[in-house]
CSV table of C-alpha atoms in Angstrom, one decimal:
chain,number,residue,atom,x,y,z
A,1,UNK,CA,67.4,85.7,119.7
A,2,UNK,CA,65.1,85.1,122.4
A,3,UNK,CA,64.3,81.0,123.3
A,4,UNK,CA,60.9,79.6,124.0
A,5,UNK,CA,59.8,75.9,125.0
A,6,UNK,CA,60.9,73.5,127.7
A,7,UNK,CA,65.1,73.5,127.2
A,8,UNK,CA,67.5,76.3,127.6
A,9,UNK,CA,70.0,76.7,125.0
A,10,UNK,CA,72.4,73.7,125.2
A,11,UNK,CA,74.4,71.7,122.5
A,12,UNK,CA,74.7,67.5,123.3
A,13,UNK,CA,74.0,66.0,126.7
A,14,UNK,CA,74.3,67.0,130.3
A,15,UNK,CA,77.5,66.6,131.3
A,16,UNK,CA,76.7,64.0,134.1
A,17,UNK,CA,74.5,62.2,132.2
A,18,UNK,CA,74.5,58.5,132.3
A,19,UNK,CA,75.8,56.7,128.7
A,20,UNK,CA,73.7,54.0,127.0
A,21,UNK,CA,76.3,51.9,125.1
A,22,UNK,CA,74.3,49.7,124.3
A,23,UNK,CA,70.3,48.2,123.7
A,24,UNK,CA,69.7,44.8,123.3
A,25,UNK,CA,66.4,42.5,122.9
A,26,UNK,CA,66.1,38.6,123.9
A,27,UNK,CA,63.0,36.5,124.1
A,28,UNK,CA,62.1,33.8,126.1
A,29,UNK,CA,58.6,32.3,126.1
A,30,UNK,CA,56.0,35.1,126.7
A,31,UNK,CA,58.3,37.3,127.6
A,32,UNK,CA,61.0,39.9,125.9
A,33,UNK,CA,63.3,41.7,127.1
A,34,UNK,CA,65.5,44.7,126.9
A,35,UNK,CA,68.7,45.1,128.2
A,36,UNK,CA,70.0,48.1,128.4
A,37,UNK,CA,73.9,48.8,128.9
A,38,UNK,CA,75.1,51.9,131.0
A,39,UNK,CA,78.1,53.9,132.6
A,40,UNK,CA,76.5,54.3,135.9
A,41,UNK,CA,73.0,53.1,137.5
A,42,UNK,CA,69.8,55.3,136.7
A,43,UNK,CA,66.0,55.4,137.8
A,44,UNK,CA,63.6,53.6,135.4
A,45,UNK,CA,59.7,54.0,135.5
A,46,UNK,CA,57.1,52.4,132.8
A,47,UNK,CA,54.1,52.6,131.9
A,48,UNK,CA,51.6,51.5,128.9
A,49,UNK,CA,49.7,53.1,126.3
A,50,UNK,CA,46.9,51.9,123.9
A,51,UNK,CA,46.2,52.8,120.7
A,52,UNK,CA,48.6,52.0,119.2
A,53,UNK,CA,49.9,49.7,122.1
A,54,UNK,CA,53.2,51.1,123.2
A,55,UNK,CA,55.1,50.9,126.3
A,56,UNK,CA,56.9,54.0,127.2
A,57,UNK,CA,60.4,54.0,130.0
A,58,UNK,CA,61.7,57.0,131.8
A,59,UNK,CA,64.8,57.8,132.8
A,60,UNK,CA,67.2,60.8,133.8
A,61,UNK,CA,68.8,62.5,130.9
A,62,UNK,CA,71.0,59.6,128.7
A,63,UNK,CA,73.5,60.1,126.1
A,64,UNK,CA,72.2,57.0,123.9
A,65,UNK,CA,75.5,55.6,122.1
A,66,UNK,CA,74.3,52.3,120.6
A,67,UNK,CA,74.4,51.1,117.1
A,68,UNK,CA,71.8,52.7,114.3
A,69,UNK,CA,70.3,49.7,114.1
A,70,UNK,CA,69.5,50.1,117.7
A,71,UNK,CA,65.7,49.4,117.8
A,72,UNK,CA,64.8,48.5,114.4
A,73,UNK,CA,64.7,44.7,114.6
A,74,UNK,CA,61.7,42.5,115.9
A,75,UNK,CA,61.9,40.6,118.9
A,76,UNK,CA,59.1,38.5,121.1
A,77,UNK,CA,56.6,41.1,121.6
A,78,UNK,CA,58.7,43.9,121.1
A,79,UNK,CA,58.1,45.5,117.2
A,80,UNK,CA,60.7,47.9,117.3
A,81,UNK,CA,61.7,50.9,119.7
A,82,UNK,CA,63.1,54.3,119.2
A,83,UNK,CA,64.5,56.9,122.0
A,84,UNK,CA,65.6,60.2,122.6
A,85,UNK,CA,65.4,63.2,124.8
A,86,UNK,CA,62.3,63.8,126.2
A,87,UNK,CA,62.4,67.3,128.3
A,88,UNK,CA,65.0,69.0,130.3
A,89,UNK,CA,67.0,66.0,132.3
A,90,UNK,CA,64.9,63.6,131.3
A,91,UNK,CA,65.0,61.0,128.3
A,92,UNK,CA,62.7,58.2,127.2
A,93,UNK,CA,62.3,54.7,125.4
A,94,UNK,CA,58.9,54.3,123.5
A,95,UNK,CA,58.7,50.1,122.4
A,96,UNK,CA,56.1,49.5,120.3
A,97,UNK,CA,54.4,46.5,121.0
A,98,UNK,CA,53.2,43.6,118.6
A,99,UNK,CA,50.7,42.8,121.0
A,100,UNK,CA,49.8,43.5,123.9
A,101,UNK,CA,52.1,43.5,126.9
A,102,UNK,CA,52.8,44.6,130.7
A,103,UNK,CA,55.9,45.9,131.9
A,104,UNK,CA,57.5,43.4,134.9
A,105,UNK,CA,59.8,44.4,137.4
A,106,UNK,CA,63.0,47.0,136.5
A,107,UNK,CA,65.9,45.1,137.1
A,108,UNK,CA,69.6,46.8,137.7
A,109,UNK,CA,72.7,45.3,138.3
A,110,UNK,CA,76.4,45.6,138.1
A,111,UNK,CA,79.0,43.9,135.8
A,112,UNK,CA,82.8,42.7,136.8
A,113,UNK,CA,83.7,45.6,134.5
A,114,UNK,CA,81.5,48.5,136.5
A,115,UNK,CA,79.1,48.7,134.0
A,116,UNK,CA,75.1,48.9,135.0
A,117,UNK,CA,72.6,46.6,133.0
A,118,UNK,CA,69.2,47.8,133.4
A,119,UNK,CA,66.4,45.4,132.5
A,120,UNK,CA,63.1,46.1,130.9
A,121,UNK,CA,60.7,42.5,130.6
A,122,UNK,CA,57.7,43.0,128.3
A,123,UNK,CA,55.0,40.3,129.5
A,124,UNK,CA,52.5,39.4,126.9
A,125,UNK,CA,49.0,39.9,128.5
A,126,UNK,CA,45.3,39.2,127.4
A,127,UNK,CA,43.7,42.6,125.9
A,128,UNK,CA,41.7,43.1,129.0
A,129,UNK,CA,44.6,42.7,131.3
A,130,UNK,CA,46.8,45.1,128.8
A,131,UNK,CA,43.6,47.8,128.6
A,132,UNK,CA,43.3,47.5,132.7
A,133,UNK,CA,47.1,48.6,132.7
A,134,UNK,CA,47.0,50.9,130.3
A,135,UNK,CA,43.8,53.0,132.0
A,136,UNK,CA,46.7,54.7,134.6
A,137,UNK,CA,48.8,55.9,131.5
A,138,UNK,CA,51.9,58.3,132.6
A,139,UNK,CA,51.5,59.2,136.2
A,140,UNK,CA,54.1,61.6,135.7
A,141,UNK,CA,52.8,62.9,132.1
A,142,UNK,CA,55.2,66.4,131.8
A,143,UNK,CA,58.1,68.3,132.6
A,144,UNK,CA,57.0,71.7,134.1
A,145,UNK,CA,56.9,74.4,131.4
A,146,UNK,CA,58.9,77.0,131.0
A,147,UNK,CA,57.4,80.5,130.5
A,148,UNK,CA,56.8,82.1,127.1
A,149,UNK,CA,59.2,85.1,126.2
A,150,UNK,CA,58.0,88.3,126.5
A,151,UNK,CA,59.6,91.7,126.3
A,152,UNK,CA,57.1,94.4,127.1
A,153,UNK,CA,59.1,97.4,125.8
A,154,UNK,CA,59.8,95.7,122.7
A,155,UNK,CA,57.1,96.3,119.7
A,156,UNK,CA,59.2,94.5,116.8
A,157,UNK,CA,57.1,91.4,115.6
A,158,UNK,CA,57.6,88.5,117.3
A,159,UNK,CA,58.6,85.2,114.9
A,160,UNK,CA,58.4,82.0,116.0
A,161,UNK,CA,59.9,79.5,114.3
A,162,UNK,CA,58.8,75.7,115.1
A,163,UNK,CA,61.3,72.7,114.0
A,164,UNK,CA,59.1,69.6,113.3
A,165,UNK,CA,59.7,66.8,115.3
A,166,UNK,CA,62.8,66.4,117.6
A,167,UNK,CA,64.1,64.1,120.4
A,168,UNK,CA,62.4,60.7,120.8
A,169,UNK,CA,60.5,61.3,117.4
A,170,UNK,CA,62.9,61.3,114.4
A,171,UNK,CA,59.9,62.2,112.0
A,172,UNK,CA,60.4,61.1,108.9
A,173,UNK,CA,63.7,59.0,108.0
A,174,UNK,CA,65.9,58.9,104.3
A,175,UNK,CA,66.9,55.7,103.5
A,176,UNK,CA,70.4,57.5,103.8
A,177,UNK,CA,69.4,57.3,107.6
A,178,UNK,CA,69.4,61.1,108.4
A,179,UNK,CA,66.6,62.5,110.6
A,180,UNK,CA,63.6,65.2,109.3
A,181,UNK,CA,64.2,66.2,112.9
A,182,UNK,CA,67.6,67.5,112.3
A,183,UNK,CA,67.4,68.7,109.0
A,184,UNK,CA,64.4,70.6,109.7
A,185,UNK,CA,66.4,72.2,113.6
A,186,UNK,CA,68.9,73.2,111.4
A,187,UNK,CA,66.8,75.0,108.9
A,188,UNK,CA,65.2,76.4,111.6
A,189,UNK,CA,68.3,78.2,113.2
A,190,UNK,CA,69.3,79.1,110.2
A,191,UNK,CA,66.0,80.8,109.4
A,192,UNK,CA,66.4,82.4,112.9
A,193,UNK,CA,69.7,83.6,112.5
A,194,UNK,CA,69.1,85.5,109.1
A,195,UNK,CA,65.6,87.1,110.5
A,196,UNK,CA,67.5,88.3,113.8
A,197,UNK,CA,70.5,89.3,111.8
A,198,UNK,CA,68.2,92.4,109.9
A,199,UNK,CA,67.5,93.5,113.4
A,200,UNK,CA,63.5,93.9,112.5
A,201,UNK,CA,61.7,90.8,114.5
A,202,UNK,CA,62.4,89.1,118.1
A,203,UNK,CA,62.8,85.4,116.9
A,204,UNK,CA,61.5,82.6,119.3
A,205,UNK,CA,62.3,78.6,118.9
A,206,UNK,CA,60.0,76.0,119.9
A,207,UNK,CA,62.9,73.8,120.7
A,208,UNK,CA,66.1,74.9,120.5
A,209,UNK,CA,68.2,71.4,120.8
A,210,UNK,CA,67.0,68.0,120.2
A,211,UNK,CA,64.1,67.5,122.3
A,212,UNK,CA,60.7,65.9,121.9
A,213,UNK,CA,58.3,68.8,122.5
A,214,UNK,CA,54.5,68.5,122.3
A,215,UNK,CA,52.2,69.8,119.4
A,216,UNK,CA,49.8,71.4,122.0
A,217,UNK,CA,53.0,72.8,123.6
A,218,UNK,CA,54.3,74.1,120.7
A,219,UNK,CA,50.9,76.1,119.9
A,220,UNK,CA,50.8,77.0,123.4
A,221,UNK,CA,54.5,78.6,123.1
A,222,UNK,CA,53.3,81.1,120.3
A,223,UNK,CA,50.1,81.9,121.7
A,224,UNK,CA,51.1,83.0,125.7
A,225,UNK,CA,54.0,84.5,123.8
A,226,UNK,CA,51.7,86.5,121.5
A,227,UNK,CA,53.4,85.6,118.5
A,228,UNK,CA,52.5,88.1,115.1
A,229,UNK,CA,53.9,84.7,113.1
A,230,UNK,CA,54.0,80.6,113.5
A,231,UNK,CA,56.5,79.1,110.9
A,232,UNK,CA,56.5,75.3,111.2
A,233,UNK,CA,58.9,73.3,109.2
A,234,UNK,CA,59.0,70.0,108.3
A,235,UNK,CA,60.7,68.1,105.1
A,236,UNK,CA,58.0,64.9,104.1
A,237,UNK,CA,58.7,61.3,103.6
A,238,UNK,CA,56.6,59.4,100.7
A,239,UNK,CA,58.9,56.1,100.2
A,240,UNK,CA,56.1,54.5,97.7
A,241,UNK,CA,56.3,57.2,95.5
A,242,UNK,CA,60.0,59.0,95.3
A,243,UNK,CA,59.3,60.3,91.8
A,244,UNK,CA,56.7,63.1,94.2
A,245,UNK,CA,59.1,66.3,95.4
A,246,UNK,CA,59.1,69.8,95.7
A,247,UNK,CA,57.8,72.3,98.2
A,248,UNK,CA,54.3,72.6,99.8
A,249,UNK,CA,53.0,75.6,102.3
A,250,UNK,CA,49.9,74.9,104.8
A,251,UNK,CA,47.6,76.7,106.3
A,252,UNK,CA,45.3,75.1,108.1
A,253,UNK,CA,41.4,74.0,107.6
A,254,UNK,CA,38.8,71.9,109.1
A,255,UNK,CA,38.8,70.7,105.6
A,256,UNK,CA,41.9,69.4,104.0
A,257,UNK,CA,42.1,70.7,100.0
A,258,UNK,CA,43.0,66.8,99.1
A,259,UNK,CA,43.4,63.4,100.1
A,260,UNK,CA,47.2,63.8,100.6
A,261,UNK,CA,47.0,67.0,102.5
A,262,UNK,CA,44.6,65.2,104.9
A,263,UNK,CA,46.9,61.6,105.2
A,264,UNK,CA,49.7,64.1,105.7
A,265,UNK,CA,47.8,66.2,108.7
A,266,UNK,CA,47.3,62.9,110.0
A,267,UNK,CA,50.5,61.6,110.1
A,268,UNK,CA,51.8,64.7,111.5
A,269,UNK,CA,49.2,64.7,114.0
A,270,UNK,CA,50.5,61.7,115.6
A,271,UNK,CA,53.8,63.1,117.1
A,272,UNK,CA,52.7,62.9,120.3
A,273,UNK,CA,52.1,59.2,120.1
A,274,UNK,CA,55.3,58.8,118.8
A,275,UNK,CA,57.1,60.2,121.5
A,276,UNK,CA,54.6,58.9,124.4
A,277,UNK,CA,52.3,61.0,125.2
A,278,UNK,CA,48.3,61.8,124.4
A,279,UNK,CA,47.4,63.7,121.9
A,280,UNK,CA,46.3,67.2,123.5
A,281,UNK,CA,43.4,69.5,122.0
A,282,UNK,CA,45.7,72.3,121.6
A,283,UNK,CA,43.8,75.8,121.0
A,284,UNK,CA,40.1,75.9,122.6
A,285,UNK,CA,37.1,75.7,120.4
A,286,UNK,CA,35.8,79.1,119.5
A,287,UNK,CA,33.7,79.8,122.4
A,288,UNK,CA,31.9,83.4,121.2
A,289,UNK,CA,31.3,85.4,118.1
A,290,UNK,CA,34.4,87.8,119.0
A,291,UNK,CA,36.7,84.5,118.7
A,292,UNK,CA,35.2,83.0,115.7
A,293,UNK,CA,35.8,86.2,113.9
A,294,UNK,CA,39.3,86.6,115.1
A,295,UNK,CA,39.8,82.9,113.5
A,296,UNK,CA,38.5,84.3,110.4
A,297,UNK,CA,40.9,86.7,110.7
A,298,UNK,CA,43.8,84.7,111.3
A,299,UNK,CA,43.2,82.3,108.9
A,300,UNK,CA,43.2,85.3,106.1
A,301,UNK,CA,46.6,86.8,107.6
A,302,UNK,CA,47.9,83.0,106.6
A,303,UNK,CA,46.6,82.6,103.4
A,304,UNK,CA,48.2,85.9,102.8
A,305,UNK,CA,51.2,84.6,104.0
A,306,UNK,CA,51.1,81.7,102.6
A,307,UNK,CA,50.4,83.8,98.9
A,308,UNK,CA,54.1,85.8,100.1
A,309,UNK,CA,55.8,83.1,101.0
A,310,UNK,CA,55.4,81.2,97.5
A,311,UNK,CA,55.9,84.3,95.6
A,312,UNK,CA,59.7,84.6,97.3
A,313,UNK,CA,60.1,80.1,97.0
A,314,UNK,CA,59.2,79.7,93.5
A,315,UNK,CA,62.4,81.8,92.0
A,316,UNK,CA,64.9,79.8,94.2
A,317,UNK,CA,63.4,76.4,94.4
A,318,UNK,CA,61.1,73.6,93.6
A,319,UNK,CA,57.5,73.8,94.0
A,320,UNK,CA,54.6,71.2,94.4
A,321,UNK,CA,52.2,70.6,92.1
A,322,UNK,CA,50.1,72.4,94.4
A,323,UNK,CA,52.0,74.2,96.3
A,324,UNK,CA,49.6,75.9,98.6
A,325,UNK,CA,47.1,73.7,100.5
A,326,UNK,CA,45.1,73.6,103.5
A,327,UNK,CA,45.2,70.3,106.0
A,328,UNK,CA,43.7,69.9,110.2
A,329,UNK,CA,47.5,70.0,111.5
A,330,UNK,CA,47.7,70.7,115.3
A,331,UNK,CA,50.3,73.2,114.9
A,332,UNK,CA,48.4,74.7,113.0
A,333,UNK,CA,45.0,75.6,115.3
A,334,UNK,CA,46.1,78.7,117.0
A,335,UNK,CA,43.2,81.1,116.8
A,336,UNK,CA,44.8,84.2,117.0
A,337,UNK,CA,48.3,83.6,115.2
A,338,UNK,CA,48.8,83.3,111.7
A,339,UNK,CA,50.5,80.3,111.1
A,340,UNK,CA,51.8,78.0,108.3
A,341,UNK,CA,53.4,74.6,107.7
A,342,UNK,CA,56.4,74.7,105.0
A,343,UNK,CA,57.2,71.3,103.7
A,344,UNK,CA,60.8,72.1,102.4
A,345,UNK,CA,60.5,68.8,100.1
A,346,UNK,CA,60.7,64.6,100.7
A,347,UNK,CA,63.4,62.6,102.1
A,348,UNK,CA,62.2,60.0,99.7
A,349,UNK,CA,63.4,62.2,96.7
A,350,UNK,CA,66.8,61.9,95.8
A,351,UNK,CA,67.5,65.7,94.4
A,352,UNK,CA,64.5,66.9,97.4
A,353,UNK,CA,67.5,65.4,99.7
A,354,UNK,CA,70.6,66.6,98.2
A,355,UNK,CA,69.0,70.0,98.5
A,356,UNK,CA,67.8,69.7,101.8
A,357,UNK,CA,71.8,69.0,102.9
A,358,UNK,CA,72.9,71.6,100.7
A,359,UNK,CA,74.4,74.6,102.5
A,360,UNK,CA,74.3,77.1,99.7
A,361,UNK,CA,70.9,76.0,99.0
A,362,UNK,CA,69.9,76.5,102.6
A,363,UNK,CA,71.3,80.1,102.4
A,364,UNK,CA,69.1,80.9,99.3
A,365,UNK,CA,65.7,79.5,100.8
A,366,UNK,CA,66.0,81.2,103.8
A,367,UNK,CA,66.8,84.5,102.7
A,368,UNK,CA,64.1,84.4,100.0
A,369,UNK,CA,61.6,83.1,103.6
A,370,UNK,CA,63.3,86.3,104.8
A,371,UNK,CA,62.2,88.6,102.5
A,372,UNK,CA,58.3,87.0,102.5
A,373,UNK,CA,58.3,88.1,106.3
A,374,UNK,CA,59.3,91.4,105.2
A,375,UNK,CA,56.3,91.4,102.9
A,376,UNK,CA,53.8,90.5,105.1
A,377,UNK,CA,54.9,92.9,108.2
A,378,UNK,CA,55.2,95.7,106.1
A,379,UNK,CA,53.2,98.5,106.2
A,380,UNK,CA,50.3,97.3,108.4
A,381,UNK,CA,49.2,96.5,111.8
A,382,UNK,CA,49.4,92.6,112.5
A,383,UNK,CA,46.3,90.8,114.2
A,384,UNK,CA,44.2,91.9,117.0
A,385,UNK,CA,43.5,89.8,120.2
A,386,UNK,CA,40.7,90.4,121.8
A,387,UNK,CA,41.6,89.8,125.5
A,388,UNK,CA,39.3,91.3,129.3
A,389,UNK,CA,41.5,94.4,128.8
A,390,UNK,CA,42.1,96.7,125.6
A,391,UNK,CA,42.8,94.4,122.1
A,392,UNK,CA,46.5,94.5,121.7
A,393,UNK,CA,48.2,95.5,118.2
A,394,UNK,CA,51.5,94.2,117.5
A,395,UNK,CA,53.7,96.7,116.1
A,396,UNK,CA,54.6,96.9,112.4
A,397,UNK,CA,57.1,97.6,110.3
A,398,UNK,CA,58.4,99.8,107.7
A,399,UNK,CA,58.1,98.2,104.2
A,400,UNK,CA,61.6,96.9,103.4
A,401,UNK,CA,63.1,96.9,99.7
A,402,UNK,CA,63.3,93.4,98.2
């Protein structure tokens, strides 16, 4: 299986990272503060962020170890906060703030017992103060990128499969208390593991361990890759409404096909915020003619896979009431790659969730996903990009018994 995206294959944390033990929040007057508790001292940098107001901390890689309740409770100005890894060697703290707030002097020092305390105080500011602040944003705003695979002498279609979500944002959470993020990554390597195991496709992962990665990165990974397939998949949240379940595909649309479809895009679309960073434009507006009908193109190489894909579901598990639709997700703007959203079911449903854990249910979904990539590569050339040199064509293959 080849790897794509900013982390090389690697289970837990560094070895010699730092361990967070411990997060705590105090107030006093205007200001809040965090405390953090650690095995050895680190580097901290903040910044802020408006709309929504945040305040986002950097540090070298840290193995968080505090309670699950860790960043859930209310304190001063601070509404809650949530952290995670945030690229290779590198981890972050987003707080968001209940109003606005500037980030005071990083404190470190030692306890009789060896352990570090770092401190993070949250001023509260006027707006104008908070907005002048906030103008800078992250002077440091990524890790460098690591190249797209590629494997000239190797024609078989190239998958890539997209886990939703992932270090500092959780996505969506059960009231159980498990993660979309790691429901979803290990879907994904289980999808990825079945496709590689028929010997047919080179399999690529956005992320490939639990790390935040951007939705503008994550189109940028299939496209430099050329990717013949985008799979994003992602398992919804509706805690007002826990009677809703089932499965949903996406392709995507200027035009969203409902009112959900669109509050979902938009929720989904605001991933970056939750893990600090800005929202980037992803794939470049069509530019010519040429590109405009490759979109047209791409978007009919979806739908069709889209059309497989809930052929192969429907025997095996629960759809939506309407389970194709059509939503502006990010992930979902690639021009030139045919791409989907699957929406495996809602954390908020009970027998959604107990599916979603399920191991033998798992197996079944994924090898009826399987065969709906057989279907669409079979038989015929995948998509054209028109590039300065000649168009390439991805290879296809032969069609494949169900």
């Amino acid at each position: 299986m080849l790897t794509a995206g900013p982390a090389p294959a690697q289970d837990g944390p560094a070895r010699n990272a730092a361990v967070a033990i411990a997060a705590d929040l105090a107030s006093q007057g205007g200001t809040t503060k965090l405390v953090l508790t650690l095995s050895k001292p680190v580097e901290a940098r903040a910044f802020v962020m408006e709309r929504p107001d945040r305040a986002v901390i950097d540090l070298p890689e840290v193995n968080f170890q505090v309670g699950s309740e860790a960043g859930r409770k209310r304190e001063g100005v601070v509404a809650s906060f949530r952290y995670g890894l945030f690229a290779p060697g590198r981890s972050r703290i987003v707080v968001d703030l209940a109003g606005p707030a500037v980030v005071e002097a990083i404190e470190t020092t030692k306890t009789r017992d060896g352990a570090t305390l770092v401190t993070i105080p949250f001023r509260r500011v006027e707006r104008d103060a908070f907005r002048k602040a906030s103008v800078a944003g992250d002077p440091n705003p990524s890790a460098a990128k690591a190249p797209a695979p590629g494997q000239a002498a190797d024609t078989r279609p190239l998958v890539v499969i997209d886990a939703g979500h992932g270090g500092i944002d959780p996505g969506a959470i059960a009231a159980t208390g498990v993660y979309e993020k790691d429901i979803v990554f290990g879907f994904a390597k289980a999808l990825s593991e079945r496709l590689e195991s028929t010997g047919r496709y080179r399999i690529a992962l956005t992320r490939d361990r639990d790390v935040f990665v951007a939705l503008s990165e994550r189109v940028r990974i299939a496209r430099e890759a050329k990717a013949d397939l985008f799979v994003s998949i992602h398992a919804d949240s509706i805690s007002a409404a826990p009677q809703v379940k089932g499965a949903t595909i996406y392709t995507g649309s200027e035009k969203a096909t409902d009112g959900e479809s669109a509050r979902l895009a938009e929720r989904e679309n605001r991933a970056d915020a939750a893990g600090g960073s800005e929202a980037g434009e992803g794939a470049s507006e069509v530019a010519d003619i040429l590109q405009e009908l490759t979109l047209r193109e791409t978007r009919g190489f979806s739908s069709s896979f889209a059309g497989k894909l809930m052929g192969q579901l429907s025997p095996v598990m629960e759809m939506s009431s309407k389970p194709h639709r059509e939503a502006g997700f990010r992930v979902l703007r690639s021009p030139d790659v045919p791409s989907v959203l699957v929406e495996l079911g809602y954390l908020s449903s009970k027998s959604d969730l107990e599916k979603l854990l399920s191991e033998e249910w798992r197996t079944k979904v994924t090898g009826s996903m399987a065969k709906a990539i057989d279907l669409f590569f079979a038989g015929r050339a995948t998509l054209s990009r028109p590039t300065s040199a000649a168009p390439r064509k991805a290879a296809s293959i032969a069609p494949v018994s169900p």
